[in-house]
Tab-separated table of C-alpha atoms and ligand atoms in Angstrom:
chain	number	residue	atom	x	y	z
A	1256	MET	CA	-16.474	13.107	14.390
A	1257	ALA	CA	-13.173	14.542	13.137
A	1258	ASN	CA	-13.687	16.732	10.084
A	1259	ILE	CA	-11.122	15.700	7.516
A	1260	GLU	CA	-10.170	18.262	4.871
A	1261	LYS	CA	-6.401	18.009	4.629
A	1262	ILE	CA	-4.681	14.688	4.099
A	1263	GLY	CA	-0.963	14.038	4.403
A	1264	VAL	CA	0.598	11.064	2.646
A	1265	VAL	CA	3.968	9.811	3.837
A	1266	GLY	CA	6.029	8.198	1.061
A	1267	ALA	CA	5.744	8.913	-2.664
A	1268	GLY	CA	6.288	5.316	-3.799
A	1269	GLN	CA	3.903	2.961	-5.573
A	1270	MET	CA	1.223	3.091	-2.848
A	1271	GLY	CA	1.715	6.649	-1.556
A	1272	ARG	CA	1.395	8.317	-4.942
A	1273	GLY	CA	-1.763	6.298	-5.660
A	1274	ILE	CA	-3.309	7.303	-2.334
A	1275	ALA	CA	-2.367	10.954	-2.941
A	1276	GLN	CA	-3.959	10.847	-6.405
A	1277	VAL	CA	-7.208	9.288	-5.203
A	1278	ALA	CA	-7.464	11.610	-2.169
A	1279	ALA	CA	-6.907	14.738	-4.287
A	1280	PHE	CA	-9.313	13.474	-6.927
A	1281	SER	CA	-11.952	13.145	-4.200
A	1282	GLY	CA	-11.523	16.794	-3.219
A	1283	TYR	CA	-9.071	16.589	-0.324
A	1284	GLU	CA	-6.173	19.011	-0.009
A	1285	VAL	CA	-3.178	16.688	-0.126
A	1286	TYR	CA	0.380	17.026	1.139
A	1287	LEU	CA	2.635	14.349	-0.277
A	1288	PHE	CA	5.788	13.894	1.783
A	1289	ASP	CA	8.980	12.090	0.872
A	1290	VAL	CA	12.455	12.687	2.296
A	1291	ASN	CA	13.896	12.072	-1.123
A	1292	GLN	CA	13.290	14.947	-3.576
A	1293	GLU	CA	13.889	12.665	-6.548
A	1294	ALA	CA	11.306	10.128	-5.338
A	1295	LEU	CA	8.855	12.956	-4.689
A	1296	ASP	CA	9.322	14.437	-8.174
A	1297	PHE	CA	8.932	10.995	-9.723
A	1298	GLY	CA	5.733	10.409	-7.703
A	1299	LEU	CA	4.220	13.772	-8.681
A	1300	ASP	CA	5.125	13.238	-12.313
A	1301	PHE	CA	3.577	9.752	-12.228
A	1302	ILE	CA	0.328	11.206	-10.833
A	1303	LYS	CA	0.281	13.850	-13.568
A	1304	LYS	CA	0.739	11.161	-16.231
A	1305	GLN	CA	-2.066	9.044	-14.726
A	1306	LEU	CA	-4.381	12.058	-14.673
A	1307	ASP	CA	-3.490	12.947	-18.274
A	1308	ARG	CA	-4.090	9.338	-19.323
A	1309	GLY	CA	-7.551	9.578	-17.786
A	1310	VAL	CA	-8.227	12.700	-19.889
A	1311	SER	CA	-7.149	10.992	-23.110
A	1312	LYS	CA	-9.323	7.968	-22.231
A	1313	GLU	CA	-12.221	10.392	-21.540
A	1314	LYS	CA	-12.582	9.171	-17.947
A	1315	TRP	CA	-12.563	12.817	-16.766
A	1316	ASP	CA	-11.937	16.231	-18.322
A	1317	GLN	CA	-8.770	18.354	-18.363
A	1318	LYS	CA	-10.112	20.712	-15.680
A	1319	THR	CA	-10.667	17.811	-13.280
A	1320	ALA	CA	-7.113	16.600	-13.927
A	1321	ASP	CA	-5.663	20.111	-13.438
A	1322	ASP	CA	-7.711	20.749	-10.288
A	1323	THR	CA	-6.692	17.370	-8.846
A	1324	LEU	CA	-3.013	18.063	-9.442
A	1325	ALA	CA	-3.333	21.576	-8.008
A	1326	ARG	CA	-4.665	20.079	-4.767
A	1327	ILE	CA	-1.410	18.135	-4.228
A	1328	SER	CA	1.616	19.829	-2.651
A	1329	GLY	CA	4.902	17.990	-2.468
A	1330	VAL	CA	6.932	18.405	0.740
A	1331	THR	CA	10.314	17.039	1.799
A	1332	ASP	CA	10.101	18.135	5.437
A	1333	ILE	CA	7.685	16.288	7.746
A	1334	GLU	CA	6.849	19.691	9.261
A	1335	GLY	CA	4.970	20.307	6.012
A	1336	LEU	CA	2.293	17.913	7.340
A	1337	LYS	CA	1.769	19.729	10.624
A	1338	ASP	CA	-1.769	20.960	9.831
A	1339	VAL	CA	-3.240	17.857	8.207
A	1340	ASP	CA	-6.335	16.233	9.741
A	1341	LEU	CA	-5.369	12.736	8.614
A	1342	ALA	CA	-1.905	11.455	7.706
A	1343	ILE	CA	-1.577	8.153	5.862
A	1344	GLU	CA	1.818	6.508	6.067
A	1345	ALA	CA	2.831	4.423	3.043
A	1346	ALA	CA	6.559	3.835	3.504
A	1347	THR	CA	8.599	0.654	3.157
A	1348	GLU	CA	7.140	-2.446	4.810
A	1349	ASN	CA	9.688	-2.572	7.618
A	1350	LYS	CA	8.895	-2.327	11.322
A	1351	ASP	CA	11.838	-0.155	12.365
A	1352	ILE	CA	11.262	2.290	9.509
A	1353	LYS	CA	7.547	2.535	10.337
A	1354	PHE	CA	8.219	3.057	14.061
A	1355	LYS	CA	10.705	5.831	13.288
A	1356	ILE	CA	8.288	7.518	10.886
A	1357	PHE	CA	5.387	7.308	13.338
A	1358	LYS	CA	7.488	8.918	16.068
A	1359	SER	CA	8.333	11.808	13.761
A	1360	MET	CA	4.727	12.096	12.532
A	1361	ASP	CA	3.547	12.164	16.149
A	1362	GLU	CA	5.975	14.988	16.940
A	1363	ALA	CA	5.338	17.049	13.805
A	1364	ILE	CA	1.591	16.713	13.212
A	1365	LYS	CA	-1.064	18.500	15.306
A	1366	PRO	CA	-2.121	16.394	18.303
A	1367	GLU	CA	-5.765	15.952	17.278
A	1368	ALA	CA	-4.902	14.549	13.832
A	1369	ILE	CA	-5.477	10.901	12.941
A	1370	LEU	CA	-2.376	8.932	11.999
A	1371	ALA	CA	-3.131	6.015	9.697
A	1372	THR	CA	-0.846	3.404	8.216
A	1373	ASN	CA	-1.094	1.580	4.918
A	1374	THR	CA	0.908	-1.312	6.367
A	1375	SER	CA	0.001	-4.606	4.770
A	1376	SER	CA	0.892	-6.734	7.774
A	1377	ILE	CA	2.552	-4.962	10.700
A	1378	SER	CA	0.525	-4.713	13.934
A	1379	ILE	CA	-1.446	-1.466	14.175
A	1380	THR	CA	-1.427	-1.805	17.977
A	1381	GLU	CA	2.386	-1.921	17.980
A	1382	ILE	CA	2.727	1.040	15.609
A	1383	ALA	CA	0.208	3.023	17.690
A	1384	ALA	CA	2.182	2.305	20.843
A	1385	VAL	CA	5.185	4.336	19.650
A	1386	THR	CA	2.989	7.458	19.490
A	1387	SER	CA	1.456	9.588	22.229
A	1388	ARG	CA	-2.014	9.175	20.644
A	1389	PRO	CA	-2.753	5.459	20.145
A	1390	GLN	CA	-6.512	6.150	20.177
A	1391	LEU	CA	-5.989	8.224	17.000
A	1392	VAL	CA	-4.062	5.533	15.106
A	1393	ALA	CA	-5.696	3.086	12.656
A	1394	GLY	CA	-4.860	0.917	9.656
A	1395	MET	CA	-6.001	1.952	6.185
A	1396	HIS	CA	-4.769	-0.751	3.865
A	1397	PHE	CA	-5.188	0.255	0.220
A	1398	MET	CA	-4.614	-2.218	-2.609
A	1399	ASN	CA	-2.323	-1.778	-5.612
A	1400	PRO	CA	-3.002	-0.074	-8.036
A	1401	VAL	CA	-4.785	2.275	-5.661
A	1402	PRO	CA	-6.787	4.189	-8.310
A	1403	VAL	CA	-8.205	0.906	-9.664
A	1404	MET	CA	-8.729	-1.363	-6.668
A	1405	LYS	CA	-11.933	-0.723	-4.785
A	1406	LEU	CA	-10.944	-1.981	-1.337
A	1407	VAL	CA	-9.650	-0.388	1.834
A	1408	GLU	CA	-9.064	-2.880	4.601
A	1409	GLY	CA	-9.697	-0.962	7.823
A	1410	ILE	CA	-7.814	-2.199	10.873
A	1411	LYS	CA	-8.674	-1.252	14.407
A	1412	GLY	CA	-5.763	-1.456	16.830
A	1413	LEU	CA	-6.337	-2.322	20.471
A	1414	GLU	CA	-6.505	1.351	21.467
A	1415	THR	CA	-8.112	2.794	18.288
A	1416	SER	CA	-11.224	4.759	19.275
A	1417	ASP	CA	-14.589	4.141	17.593
A	1418	GLU	CA	-14.539	7.785	16.498
A	1419	THR	CA	-11.157	7.397	14.769
A	1420	PHE	CA	-12.287	4.216	13.046
A	1421	ALA	CA	-15.509	5.876	11.862
A	1422	ALA	CA	-13.493	8.828	10.502
A	1423	VAL	CA	-11.116	6.641	8.458
A	1424	LYS	CA	-14.091	4.669	7.150
A	1425	GLU	CA	-15.771	7.891	6.063
A	1426	ALA	CA	-12.577	9.173	4.379
A	1427	SER	CA	-12.102	5.832	2.558
A	1428	GLU	CA	-15.677	5.930	1.305
A	1429	LYS	CA	-15.276	9.524	0.190
A	1430	MET	CA	-12.309	8.270	-1.854
A	1431	GLY	CA	-14.710	5.868	-3.560
A	1432	LYS	CA	-13.528	2.749	-1.743
A	1433	THR	CA	-15.403	-0.051	-0.019
A	1434	PHE	CA	-14.229	-0.303	3.565
A	1435	VAL	CA	-14.039	-3.634	5.340
A	1436	SER	CA	-13.415	-3.917	9.040
A	1437	VAL	CA	-10.716	-6.339	10.147
A	1438	ARG	CA	-9.143	-7.260	13.482
A	1439	ASP	CA	-5.504	-6.448	14.155
A	1440	MET	CA	-3.952	-9.876	13.575
A	1441	PRO	CA	-0.875	-10.691	11.414
A	1442	GLY	CA	-1.612	-10.181	7.714
A	1443	PHE	CA	-5.122	-8.929	8.558
A	1444	ALA	CA	-7.546	-10.613	6.086
A	1445	VAL	CA	-6.279	-9.898	2.559
A	1446	ASN	CA	-2.661	-10.914	3.037
A	1447	ARG	CA	-3.462	-13.785	5.398
A	1448	ILE	CA	-5.158	-15.348	2.365
A	1449	LEU	CA	-3.263	-13.870	-0.608
A	1450	MET	CA	0.365	-14.260	0.504
A	1451	PRO	CA	0.246	-17.994	1.370
A	1452	MET	CA	-1.203	-18.506	-2.123
A	1453	ILE	CA	1.649	-16.558	-3.744
A	1454	ASN	CA	4.208	-18.305	-1.510
A	1455	GLU	CA	2.756	-21.694	-2.505
A	1456	ALA	CA	3.058	-20.738	-6.175
A	1457	VAL	CA	6.769	-20.041	-5.546
A	1458	TYR	CA	7.059	-23.495	-3.907
A	1459	VAL	CA	5.446	-25.058	-6.993
A	1460	LEU	CA	8.154	-23.375	-9.081
A	1461	HIS	CA	10.911	-24.234	-6.566
A	1462	GLU	CA	9.941	-27.916	-6.567
A	1463	GLY	CA	9.948	-28.021	-10.373
A	1464	ILE	CA	6.268	-28.871	-10.558
A	1465	ALA	CA	5.504	-26.277	-13.249
A	1466	SER	CA	7.169	-23.364	-15.033
A	1467	VAL	CA	6.593	-19.697	-14.236
A	1468	GLU	CA	4.368	-19.293	-17.300
A	1469	ASP	CA	2.399	-22.486	-16.632
A	1470	ILE	CA	1.802	-21.637	-12.961
A	1471	ASP	CA	0.413	-18.257	-13.977
A	1472	ALA	CA	-1.629	-19.681	-16.852
A	1473	SER	CA	-3.095	-22.305	-14.485
A	1474	MET	CA	-4.370	-19.773	-11.998
A	1475	LYS	CA	-5.321	-17.123	-14.565
A	1476	LEU	CA	-7.223	-19.366	-16.941
A	1477	GLY	CA	-8.174	-22.043	-14.440
A	1478	THR	CA	-9.475	-19.837	-11.643
A	1479	ASN	CA	-10.207	-16.559	-13.438
A	1480	GLN	CA	-7.710	-14.456	-11.494
A	1481	PRO	CA	-6.792	-11.272	-13.401
A	1482	MET	CA	-3.074	-12.005	-12.994
A	1483	GLY	CA	-1.234	-15.232	-12.256
A	1484	PRO	CA	0.299	-15.400	-8.744
A	1485	LEU	CA	3.898	-14.940	-9.938
A	1486	THR	CA	2.959	-11.944	-12.103
A	1487	LEU	CA	1.113	-10.569	-9.099
A	1488	ALA	CA	4.169	-11.160	-6.878
A	1489	ASP	CA	6.325	-9.193	-9.347
A	1490	PHE	CA	3.684	-6.470	-9.369
A	1491	ILE	CA	3.521	-6.209	-5.548
A	1492	GLY	CA	7.304	-6.526	-5.111
A	1493	LEU	CA	9.049	-9.710	-3.977
A	1494	ASP	CA	10.612	-7.912	-1.000
A	1495	THR	CA	7.125	-6.912	0.173
A	1496	CYS	CA	5.830	-10.477	-0.330
A	1497	LEU	CA	8.751	-11.865	1.690
A	1498	ALA	CA	8.317	-9.264	4.450
A	1499	ILE	CA	4.631	-10.186	4.778
A	1500	MET	CA	5.361	-13.934	4.848
A	1501	GLU	CA	7.898	-13.305	7.611
A	1502	VAL	CA	5.306	-11.377	9.625
A	1503	LEU	CA	2.814	-14.256	9.188
A	1504	HIS	CA	5.427	-16.886	10.072
A	1505	GLU	CA	6.682	-15.055	13.125
A	1506	GLY	CA	3.341	-13.641	14.253
A	1507	LEU	CA	1.279	-16.820	13.898
A	1508	GLY	CA	4.112	-19.232	14.713
A	1509	ASP	CA	2.908	-21.878	12.285
A	1510	THR	CA	5.307	-23.583	9.844
A	1511	LYS	CA	2.666	-23.461	7.134
A	1512	TYR	CA	3.630	-19.800	6.664
A	1513	ARG	CA	7.372	-20.387	6.156
A	1514	PRO	CA	8.632	-18.295	3.226
A	1515	CYS	CA	9.767	-20.352	0.243
A	1516	PRO	CA	13.608	-20.457	0.020
A	1517	LEU	CA	13.368	-19.455	-3.644
A	1518	LEU	CA	11.456	-16.292	-2.712
A	1519	LYS	CA	14.233	-15.436	-0.233
A	1520	GLN	CA	16.872	-16.114	-2.855
A	1521	TYR	CA	15.210	-13.853	-5.438
A	1522	VAL	CA	15.104	-11.036	-2.892
A	1523	GLN	CA	18.767	-11.637	-1.987
A	1524	ALA	CA	19.634	-11.412	-5.670
A	1525	GLY	CA	17.821	-8.083	-5.964
A	1526	ARG	CA	15.153	-9.536	-8.247
A	1527	LEU	CA	12.419	-7.547	-6.569
A	1528	GLY	CA	9.897	-7.585	-9.403
A	1529	ARG	CA	8.546	-5.055	-11.824
A	1530	LYS	CA	9.892	-2.005	-9.960
A	1531	VAL	CA	13.499	-3.055	-10.698
A	1532	GLY	CA	12.787	-4.615	-14.094
A	1533	ARG	CA	13.346	-8.206	-12.936
A	1534	GLY	CA	11.531	-10.715	-10.775
A	1535	PHE	CA	9.996	-13.962	-11.958
A	1536	TYR	CA	9.831	-12.208	-15.331
A	1537	SER	CA	12.011	-9.608	-17.034
A	1538	TYR	CA	10.512	-6.232	-17.894
A	1539	GLU	CA	11.666	-3.735	-20.456
A	1540	LYS	CA	12.682	-0.496	-18.743
B	2591	CAA	N1	-2.449	2.935	-11.927
B	2591	CAA	C1	-3.641	3.391	-12.326
B	2591	CAA	N2	-4.448	2.737	-13.166
B	2591	CAA	C2	-4.023	1.560	-13.648
B	2591	CAA	C3	-2.792	1.001	-13.292
B	2591	CAA	C4	-1.973	1.745	-12.384
B	2591	CAA	N3	-0.795	1.296	-11.952
B	2591	CAA	N4	-2.656	-0.172	-13.924
B	2591	CAA	C5	-3.754	-0.366	-14.649
B	2591	CAA	N5	-4.599	0.672	-14.477
B	2591	CAA	C6	-5.932	0.856	-15.076
B	2591	CAA	C7	-5.864	1.026	-16.547
B	2591	CAA	O1	-5.704	2.392	-16.883
B	2591	CAA	C8	-7.201	0.496	-17.019
B	2591	CAA	O2	-8.212	1.467	-16.867
B	2591	CAA	P1	-9.433	1.552	-17.911
B	2591	CAA	O3	-10.069	0.203	-17.939
B	2591	CAA	O4	-10.318	2.582	-17.353
B	2591	CAA	O5	-8.803	1.908	-19.208
B	2591	CAA	C9	-7.508	-0.626	-16.016
B	2591	CAA	O6	-6.674	-0.378	-14.865
B	2591	CAA	C10	-7.212	-1.981	-16.575
B	2591	CAA	O7	-5.860	-1.977	-16.996
B	2591	CAA	P2	-5.283	-2.797	-18.218
B	2591	CAA	O8	-6.374	-2.988	-19.226
B	2591	CAA	O9	-4.006	-2.176	-18.650
B	2591	CAA	O10	-4.811	-4.168	-17.624
B	2591	CAA	P3	-5.615	-5.294	-16.896
B	2591	CAA	O11	-6.975	-5.470	-17.418
B	2591	CAA	O12	-4.677	-6.426	-16.859
B	2591	CAA	O13	-5.774	-4.745	-15.408
B	2591	CAA	C11	-5.024	-4.712	-13.181
B	2591	CAA	C12	-4.683	-4.404	-14.619
B	2591	CAA	C13	-6.189	-3.833	-12.728
B	2591	CAA	C14	-3.789	-4.375	-12.359
B	2591	CAA	C15	-5.455	-6.227	-13.090
B	2591	CAA	O14	-4.488	-7.023	-13.704
B	2591	CAA	C16	-5.669	-6.692	-11.678
B	2591	CAA	O15	-6.724	-6.485	-11.103
B	2591	CAA	N6	-4.648	-7.363	-11.094
B	2591	CAA	C17	-4.697	-7.815	-9.739
B	2591	CAA	C18	-4.325	-6.686	-8.846
B	2591	CAA	C19	-4.344	-7.070	-7.407
B	2591	CAA	O16	-4.638	-8.193	-7.014
B	2591	CAA	N7	-4.003	-6.108	-6.554
B	2591	CAA	C20	-3.924	-6.340	-5.159
B	2591	CAA	C21	-2.526	-6.651	-4.829
B	2591	CAA	S1	-2.374	-6.993	-3.121
B	2591	CAA	C22	-2.161	-5.518	-2.439
B	2591	CAA	O17	-2.053	-4.493	-3.037
B	2591	CAA	C23	-2.095	-5.539	-0.989
B	2591	CAA	C24	-0.837	-5.920	-0.354
B	2591	CAA	O18	-0.721	-5.638	0.814
B	2591	CAA	C25	0.246	-6.630	-1.004
């Protein structure tokens, strides 16, 4: 089986920086790539702050934090990933962007490397098909916040080899995650269940059935979820929620997945959730 020592992470956003942190913490040599220097610096700084917070909370010592950070190199040229054994893409949830990135990863990264995607809903088979190595492409769907959430949803595309799938399972487990195996169908398992629930919560708001606060209180206190569905939507990003609902609607062709018009309107208004300071709630910057 492929021996994974160096991991590349594509995209220094919310998910990418979390994956980079967890991979480096687990002993991997990590190359964090982002085209945007500012986004990369922000991502690296965020990781440093998370590691320092762990020291002050006595989760780990200063040496562990320093060693983890030292294992992460930031790069702004995809060529910087050429020697990695596994590259995990965590860019924006948009098909055309992912296809473009996978083509450039396929060209830049050594041919025997595994190319994984953190997509939350786009077909792994379709992403793999834009590369020259579909047998080496798999889905590794981490949950947000990556350092806290214990799951990696593993997705096997039509052409993914058993060896590739075993290697991404092993890497996920080395990162301290529980790996579940899911077929390549729209939304996989987590979002096939989670997103219709969030979308339905937006319908409950849209139809004036309950307020934002009361919807969240109902599900938090009534069903013991750690966050209400609208808080969770803000946390994930309303643009991501909408993109996933659209994939479910289009991919499964069933009207029960139609995105709520209010969700669309919030995205049109730029109320994308916590990351921009405004979604269903307002957040202090
Ligand atoms: N990064 C790293 N660590 C974080 C963090 C972050 N962004 N946010 C919180 N934490 C850590 C805290 O440091 C804290 O650690 P300790 O207990 O060791 O001190 C721990 O998480 C709990 O944090 P808090 O006490 O501040 O807050 P909380 O108890 O409300 O927990 C939460 C926060 C873990 C996010 C919790 O609210 C939760 O589990 N929410 C649901 C998250 C969820 O469902 N995620 C999946 C989203 S779906 C997805 O990601 C897939 C997709 O495709 C859309």
